[in-house]
Amino acid sequence: MTKKEDDARIDSYEQQLKDYLVDYLVDGYEERSSRLWNRDYSSGYALERSVEPNRSRWKEVLHPPILEKTGAMTKISYEVNGVHAEWVTLPLGDIVAEGILAFPKGTSKDDPVPLIIAQHGIGSGPETPFENGKSYHAYAKELLEAGFAVLAPLNLRSIERRNNIERYARLAKTSIPGIEFSRMQHLLDMVLEDERIDRHRIGMWGVSLGGMATMFWMPLEPRIKAGIVSAWFNERRNKMVVPDERYSSFIMTKEDYVYVPGWLEEFSDDDVVSMIAPRPLQIQHGKKDRIAHWPQVMEEYERAKVHYKKLGIENQIDMIMHEGGHEAIVEPGIAFFKKWLGR
């Protein structure tokens, strides 16, 4: 056999595998999903009960490890973009949970305030939501001005680092989103001991990969009562495996960390939303954002909205489709949290 013939044989086999898997993930999704979900829309509580098996399987996808607190949370004074805040650190065995905690001026235990988890994305850090850059527009600082406390956790921030650590995580039957979810939960446990925070009014607002965290974590963390997903929500099957000149598909990038095993078994974005409902949710997407072709985002949103419509609460899901790019849109986000987490 010549090298040319051998290459042709392997090329053929590779194409067979690709066609088989793409057919399963994309074309076979609807039929598979219809068998795996059995939603009850008779009430919000009924929906939550009916998706509990899916929620359990979602937890198996992320495989958050059981971490234990091994010391007290420490706080040191920290200044970020003119905001007097605290850098909080909580030891969890070999790793730590850490980030920025900030309060509106004049906050006291006599008038506790809501807390928003402000989650950064790739190429950013916990300081970024406080800074007036092109994607974040200092939305954390604006939240403080509007009377919300802010917790901005530190997550692993670069593509290369996430690719590297995700290899180890998969071998250990976990994932970076699962580990970071566990870190956030422990950090939230300790932060909520502060009497200046109203533990019944917790929200989350993530941008880009922080939007992924918001969608990944809300189904598993009922203390988060309302969420905003900026620059992440998508037609998930297309985004993951279908190349298209109208948007950037992950399959054409080197972002291997994002391929969480089992994700597309039953958890497209509209299906994940059904595990967040009936809690209020706002989705923000820019028409110039190359992460998606915006008409496909709208189609996926309409599918997600069905879960709220069938409960008679379609006013609790909101789409901010704007003319910008990969960014948070501050004013409607602040208004959303005032509406749903206000007194």
XYZ file of C-alpha atoms in Angstrom:
343
model
C 0.000 0.000 0.000
C 1.323 3.400 -0.930
C 1.376 6.336 1.499
C -1.248 8.046 -0.629
C -3.557 5.042 -0.338
C -2.962 4.775 3.400
C -3.682 8.486 3.903
C -6.878 8.149 1.876
C -8.023 5.224 4.015
C -7.429 7.115 7.258
C -9.014 10.272 5.826
C -12.095 8.221 4.997
C -12.278 6.758 8.490
C -11.841 10.169 10.102
C -14.702 11.516 7.995
C -16.890 8.569 8.991
C -16.280 9.299 12.676
C -16.956 12.996 12.245
C -20.178 12.400 10.295
C -21.363 9.869 12.871
C -20.730 12.160 15.842
C -22.060 15.327 14.226
C -25.214 13.472 13.234
C -25.622 12.273 16.819
C -24.929 15.662 18.402
C -26.846 17.880 15.973
C -29.393 15.965 13.926
C -30.169 13.445 16.632
C -30.528 15.996 19.422
C -34.242 16.762 19.196
C -35.354 13.129 19.237
C -32.957 12.306 22.064
C -33.947 15.375 24.073
C -37.654 14.601 23.756
C -37.049 11.277 25.503
C -34.884 12.695 28.285
C -37.062 15.598 29.428
C -40.510 15.229 31.011
C -41.448 18.739 32.100
C -44.541 19.553 34.166
C -45.693 23.139 33.672
C -48.649 23.021 36.079
C -46.667 25.286 38.434
C -43.167 26.579 39.023
C -42.641 24.042 41.772
C -43.918 21.266 39.508
C -41.435 22.264 36.802
C -38.587 22.230 39.317
C -39.566 18.737 40.467
C -40.016 17.417 36.955
C -36.533 18.461 35.810
C -34.819 17.081 38.914
C -33.583 13.950 37.055
C -32.083 16.224 34.385
C -30.583 18.444 37.068
C -28.922 15.381 38.591
C -27.503 14.409 35.204
C -26.333 18.002 34.670
C -24.450 17.775 37.930
C -22.844 14.582 36.619
C -21.723 16.507 33.517
C -19.936 19.154 35.591
C -18.816 16.719 38.307
C -18.185 19.407 40.953
C -15.780 17.943 43.517
C -16.586 17.826 47.211
C -14.314 20.475 48.674
C -13.999 21.168 52.395
C -13.200 24.389 54.182
C -9.859 24.042 55.944
C -9.582 27.446 57.540
C -11.269 30.769 58.160
C -11.957 33.262 55.389
C -9.527 36.163 55.495
C -10.163 39.699 54.274
C -7.703 42.417 53.351
C -8.409 45.929 52.163
C -8.370 46.207 48.361
C -8.807 49.194 46.069
C -10.141 48.730 42.545
C -10.999 51.621 40.199
C -11.766 53.975 43.062
C -13.810 51.402 44.970
C -12.810 50.497 48.511
C -13.334 46.737 48.644
C -11.940 43.618 50.287
C -9.922 40.749 48.834
C -11.384 37.618 50.411
C -9.592 34.268 50.579
C -10.992 30.942 51.769
C -8.758 27.848 52.023
C -10.251 24.635 50.624
C -7.485 22.131 51.166
C -4.947 22.390 48.352
C -6.780 25.221 46.585
C -8.405 28.466 47.649
C -11.535 30.352 46.723
C -10.863 34.059 46.388
C -12.127 37.263 44.907
C -13.328 40.797 45.525
C -16.141 41.684 47.925
C -17.516 45.227 47.854
C -20.433 46.981 49.531
C -22.359 50.144 48.695
C -21.398 53.107 50.829
C -23.213 53.234 54.130
C -24.337 49.592 54.147
C -25.216 48.273 57.592
C -26.726 45.169 59.132
C -29.812 47.249 59.947
C -30.588 47.548 56.231
C -29.023 44.549 54.447
C -28.544 44.751 50.691
C -28.815 42.248 47.825
C -25.639 40.565 46.553
C -24.682 40.086 42.899
C -22.012 37.564 41.893
C -20.131 39.339 39.075
C -18.263 36.691 37.100
C -15.508 37.599 34.663
C -14.625 35.720 31.486
C -11.564 34.754 29.438
C -8.750 37.281 29.480
C -10.207 39.101 32.474
C -10.095 38.988 36.258
C -12.242 39.915 39.245
C -11.163 43.544 38.838
C -12.467 43.750 35.263
C -16.201 44.136 36.111
C -15.232 47.238 38.103
C -13.325 48.752 35.153
C -14.761 50.703 32.258
C -13.463 48.556 29.397
C -15.124 47.738 26.092
C -16.863 44.592 27.357
C -17.661 45.186 31.031
C -18.416 48.925 31.236
C -17.765 48.879 35.005
C -21.063 47.107 35.608
C -19.938 45.984 39.079
C -19.259 49.600 40.020
C -22.695 50.559 38.706
C -24.242 47.781 40.787
C -22.646 49.292 43.882
C -24.034 52.708 42.991
C -27.487 51.083 42.621
C -27.311 49.599 46.119
C -26.076 46.057 45.472
C -23.137 44.354 47.157
C -20.802 42.618 44.693
C -18.814 39.396 44.946
C -16.386 38.960 42.030
C -14.715 35.522 42.224
C -11.334 34.778 40.672
C -11.495 32.040 38.020
C -8.861 30.628 35.658
C -8.698 33.187 32.891
C -6.728 32.171 29.801
C -7.462 29.684 27.031
C -4.068 28.019 27.384
C -4.350 27.624 31.160
C -7.898 26.277 30.988
C -6.910 23.814 28.246
C -4.033 22.604 30.398
C -5.957 22.172 33.648
C -9.007 20.664 31.957
C -6.848 17.704 30.884
C -6.106 16.911 34.514
C -9.714 17.574 35.514
C -11.131 15.094 33.009
C -8.754 12.409 34.214
C -10.030 13.075 37.735
C -13.659 12.874 36.519
C -14.375 16.529 37.159
C -14.195 19.774 35.168
C -12.957 23.319 35.612
C -16.557 24.653 35.688
C -17.336 22.037 38.332
C -14.335 22.956 40.468
C -15.018 26.668 40.122
C -18.671 26.070 41.009
C -17.653 24.365 44.244
C -15.241 27.213 45.046
C -17.996 29.769 44.457
C -20.446 27.876 46.683
C -18.020 27.801 49.592
C -17.161 31.465 49.115
C -20.860 32.303 49.027
C -21.420 30.327 52.252
C -18.956 32.522 54.090
C -19.890 35.837 52.481
C -23.548 35.302 53.389
C -22.601 35.192 57.055
C -22.108 38.967 56.792
C -25.245 40.535 58.242
C -24.992 43.404 55.774
C -26.156 41.020 53.007
C -29.735 39.885 52.520
C -29.222 36.152 51.895
C -32.628 35.900 50.218
C -31.724 38.363 47.447
C -28.798 36.873 45.532
C -28.203 37.351 41.809
C -25.490 36.524 39.295
C -24.273 38.436 36.244
C -21.598 36.908 34.049
C -20.004 38.131 30.838
C -18.675 35.764 28.144
C -17.199 32.770 30.004
C -18.774 34.333 33.089
C -22.068 33.995 31.229
C -21.256 30.319 30.824
C -20.706 30.119 34.588
C -24.069 31.788 35.208
C -25.904 29.302 32.995
C -23.896 26.326 34.264
C -24.267 27.152 37.967
C -27.794 28.526 38.390
C -29.419 25.102 37.804
C -27.360 23.738 40.715
C -27.475 26.700 43.124
C -31.003 27.662 44.236
C -29.706 30.546 46.367
C -29.170 32.485 43.129
C -32.620 33.991 42.615
C -32.071 35.907 39.351
C -29.413 35.918 36.645
C -28.062 37.847 33.676
C -26.159 36.091 30.888
C -24.168 38.525 28.723
C -22.369 37.445 25.541
C -22.751 33.686 25.963
C -26.282 32.372 25.251
C -26.298 30.618 21.893
C -27.685 28.005 19.552
C -25.436 25.544 21.336
C -25.191 22.736 18.803
C -24.161 25.139 16.069
C -21.756 26.979 18.341
C -19.983 23.799 19.384
C -19.743 21.707 16.209
C -21.087 23.443 13.083
C -18.629 25.762 11.258
C -20.258 28.793 9.660
C -18.796 31.998 8.237
C -21.472 33.998 10.075
C -20.085 33.160 13.541
C -17.114 31.561 15.258
C -17.734 27.903 16.060
C -15.682 26.419 18.894
C -14.860 23.453 16.646
C -12.661 25.803 14.604
C -10.755 27.161 17.605
C -8.182 25.835 20.057
C -10.533 26.254 23.037
C -10.557 22.565 23.936
C -11.430 23.286 27.588
C -14.985 24.170 26.565
C -15.766 20.630 25.381
C -17.340 19.333 28.576
C -18.086 15.596 28.158
C -21.827 14.900 27.916
C -22.900 18.522 27.461
C -24.820 17.953 24.235
C -26.417 14.734 25.365
C -29.460 16.758 26.495
C -28.397 20.258 27.549
C -28.758 22.797 24.756
C -29.097 26.357 26.042
C -32.898 26.411 25.986
C -32.957 23.120 27.911
C -30.573 24.511 30.536
C -32.905 27.502 30.918
C -35.706 25.107 31.882
C -33.606 24.186 34.957
C -33.306 27.883 35.851
C -37.022 28.666 35.490
C -39.094 29.982 37.148
C -36.337 32.285 38.430
C -36.003 35.542 36.464
C -33.402 35.492 33.695
C -32.115 38.178 31.341
C -30.086 37.345 28.242
C -27.951 40.004 26.541
C -26.507 39.600 23.054
C -24.998 42.028 20.561
C -25.740 41.769 16.850
C -22.062 42.485 16.116
C -20.854 39.763 18.477
C -19.147 37.068 16.414
C -19.781 34.366 19.008
C -23.104 33.749 17.264
C -25.337 34.597 14.328
C -27.870 36.748 16.157
C -31.018 35.435 14.381
C -30.077 31.953 15.657
C -29.739 33.406 19.162
C -33.254 34.808 18.863
C -34.590 31.444 17.718
C -32.971 29.750 20.713
C -34.322 32.450 22.999
C -37.865 31.874 21.730
C -37.459 28.184 22.551
C -36.202 29.084 26.028
C -39.052 31.534 26.545
C -41.571 28.717 26.071
C -40.708 27.369 29.533
C -41.790 30.672 31.069
C -44.813 31.105 28.786
C -46.192 27.717 29.789
C -45.954 28.799 33.423
C -47.708 32.079 32.655
C -44.652 34.106 33.719
C -43.113 35.141 30.420
C -42.380 38.566 31.942
C -39.666 36.846 34.018
C -37.422 36.128 31.031
C -35.981 38.976 29.017
C -33.835 39.392 25.897
C -31.681 42.478 25.399
C -30.719 42.193 21.732
C -28.553 45.255 21.168
C -26.553 46.739 18.311
C -23.166 46.302 20.008
C -20.691 43.477 20.358
C -19.268 41.191 23.036
C -20.282 43.179 26.090
C -22.539 43.731 29.069
C -25.300 46.312 28.686
C -25.437 48.029 32.035
C -28.667 50.028 32.279
C -31.167 47.235 31.526
C -29.142 44.867 33.682
C -29.353 47.178 36.696
C -33.071 47.687 36.068
C -33.586 43.913 35.886
C -31.992 43.303 39.282
C -33.828 46.254 40.840
C -37.083 44.743 39.613
C -36.503 41.188 40.797
C -34.202 41.620 43.797
C -35.563 44.896 45.122
C -37.612 44.974 48.286
